[in-house]
C-alpha cells in the first residue's frame, strides 16, 4: 500500500529539488511497506538511516539555494528543517534503543510532515527561485 502518491501537486518548479522530493516520497513509501510486511529491525533500521541521511542531503540542497538567492523566508524555512531533523533523530534513537517501534503513528508523522512541508512552504519558494533562473 502506497502511503504517499507522487503527483504534480508536489512540484516546486525546480528539477533538482523535485527529483529529491520524489526520492524522499519513495523512501517513505518503502519504509512504510517494509514496516507493514513486518520486516526486522535490521532492515527497518537501515532504511531509517538512509532516510535520515538523504533528508539531510536534501535540506542542504534547498538551503544552499535559499541562501544563494537570499530568499526572504530562509531563516524560518531552516527552522522547520531543524525541528524535523530533531524529531526524526529522536524517533531513530528510540527505535535503535528498542524504546520505540516503527509504527503507523511514526509513518503518519513522516508522511504528513513531508506532504505539508512540500505543498506548503516549499512551493512558496519555487516561483522565487524560478525568477532567479533556477529551473
Coordinates of C-alpha atoms in Angstrom, one line a residue:
X1 CA 0.0 0.0 0.0
X2 CA 1.4 3.3 -1.0
X3 CA 1.4 5.9 1.7
X4 CA 2.1 8.9 -0.5
X5 CA 1.3 9.1 -4.2
X6 CA 3.6 11.4 -6.1
X7 CA 1.9 13.8 -8.4
X8 CA 2.4 17.3 -9.9
X9 CA 1.0 19.0 -6.7
X10 CA 4.4 18.3 -5.1
X11 CA 6.3 20.2 -7.8
X12 CA 8.1 23.3 -6.7
X13 CA 9.3 24.0 -10.3
X14 CA 13.0 23.3 -9.7
X15 CA 14.0 20.0 -11.3
X16 CA 16.8 19.1 -8.8
X17 CA 14.6 19.7 -5.8
X18 CA 11.5 18.0 -7.3
X19 CA 13.7 14.9 -8.0
X20 CA 14.9 14.9 -4.4
X21 CA 11.3 15.3 -3.1
X22 CA 10.2 12.4 -5.3
X23 CA 13.0 10.2 -3.9
X24 CA 12.1 11.2 -0.3
X25 CA 8.5 10.1 -1.1
X26 CA 9.7 6.8 -2.5
X27 CA 11.9 6.2 0.6
X28 CA 9.0 6.9 3.0
X29 CA 6.8 4.6 0.9
X30 CA 9.5 1.9 1.0
X31 CA 9.9 2.2 4.8
X32 CA 6.2 2.0 5.3
X33 CA 5.9 -1.0 3.1
X34 CA 8.7 -2.9 4.8
X35 CA 7.1 -2.0 8.2
X36 CA 3.7 -3.3 7.1
X37 CA 5.3 -6.5 6.0
X38 CA 6.8 -7.0 9.4
X39 CA 10.4 -6.8 8.3
X40 CA 13.0 -7.0 11.0
X41 CA 14.7 -4.2 12.9
X42 CA 17.9 -4.5 10.9
X43 CA 16.1 -3.8 7.6
X44 CA 13.9 -1.1 9.0
X45 CA 17.0 0.5 10.8
X46 CA 18.9 0.5 7.5
X47 CA 16.0 2.2 5.7
X48 CA 15.5 4.7 8.5
X49 CA 19.3 5.6 8.4
X50 CA 19.1 6.1 4.7
X51 CA 16.1 8.3 5.0
X52 CA 17.7 10.4 7.7
X53 CA 20.9 10.8 5.6
X54 CA 19.1 11.6 2.4
X55 CA 16.8 14.1 4.2
X56 CA 20.0 15.9 5.4
X57 CA 21.3 16.0 1.8
X58 CA 18.1 17.4 0.5
X59 CA 17.8 20.1 3.2
X60 CA 21.4 21.2 2.4
X61 CA 20.5 21.5 -1.2
X62 CA 17.4 23.6 -0.5
X63 CA 19.2 25.8 2.0
X64 CA 22.1 26.3 -0.4
X65 CA 19.7 27.8 -3.0
X66 CA 17.7 29.8 -0.4
X67 CA 20.9 31.4 0.8
X68 CA 22.4 31.8 -2.6
X69 CA 19.4 33.8 -3.9
X70 CA 18.7 35.4 -0.5
X71 CA 15.2 34.0 -0.1
X72 CA 13.4 36.3 2.4
X73 CA 11.9 33.4 4.4
X74 CA 15.1 31.3 4.5
X75 CA 15.5 31.5 8.3
X76 CA 12.0 30.3 9.1
X77 CA 12.4 27.6 6.4
X78 CA 15.6 26.4 8.0
X79 CA 13.9 26.3 11.5
X80 CA 11.3 24.0 10.1
X81 CA 14.1 21.7 8.8
X82 CA 15.8 21.8 12.1
X83 CA 12.7 20.9 14.0
X84 CA 12.0 18.0 11.7
X85 CA 15.6 16.7 12.0
X86 CA 15.3 16.8 15.8
X87 CA 12.1 14.8 15.7
X88 CA 13.4 12.2 13.3
X89 CA 16.6 11.8 15.3
X90 CA 14.5 11.2 18.4
X91 CA 12.5 8.6 16.5
X92 CA 15.7 6.9 15.3
X93 CA 17.3 6.9 18.7
X94 CA 14.1 5.4 20.3
X95 CA 13.9 2.8 17.6
X96 CA 17.6 1.8 17.9
X97 CA 17.3 1.6 21.7
X98 CA 14.2 -0.6 21.5
X99 CA 12.0 2.0 23.2
X100 CA 10.0 2.8 20.1
X101 CA 8.8 0.6 17.3
X102 CA 8.3 1.8 13.8
X103 CA 4.6 2.4 14.0
X104 CA 1.8 3.8 11.9
X105 CA 2.0 6.9 14.1
X106 CA 5.6 7.5 13.1
X107 CA 4.9 6.8 9.5
X108 CA 1.9 9.2 9.5
X109 CA 4.1 11.9 11.1
X110 CA 6.7 11.4 8.3
X111 CA 4.1 11.4 5.6
X112 CA 2.1 14.3 6.9
X113 CA 5.2 16.5 7.6
X114 CA 6.7 15.8 4.2
X115 CA 3.4 16.5 2.3
X116 CA 2.6 19.6 4.3
X117 CA 6.1 21.0 4.0
X118 CA 6.5 20.4 0.3
X119 CA 3.0 21.6 -0.6
X120 CA 3.2 24.5 1.8
X121 CA 6.5 26.3 2.5
X122 CA 8.5 24.6 -0.3
X123 CA 6.0 25.5 -3.0
X124 CA 6.3 29.1 -1.8
X125 CA 10.0 29.4 -2.8
X126 CA 9.5 27.8 -6.2
X127 CA 8.5 31.0 -8.1
X128 CA 11.2 33.0 -6.2
X129 CA 13.9 30.5 -7.3
X130 CA 12.5 30.4 -10.8
X131 CA 12.6 34.2 -11.1
X132 CA 16.3 33.9 -10.2
X133 CA 16.9 31.5 -13.1
X134 CA 16.7 28.2 -11.2
X135 CA 14.6 25.7 -13.1

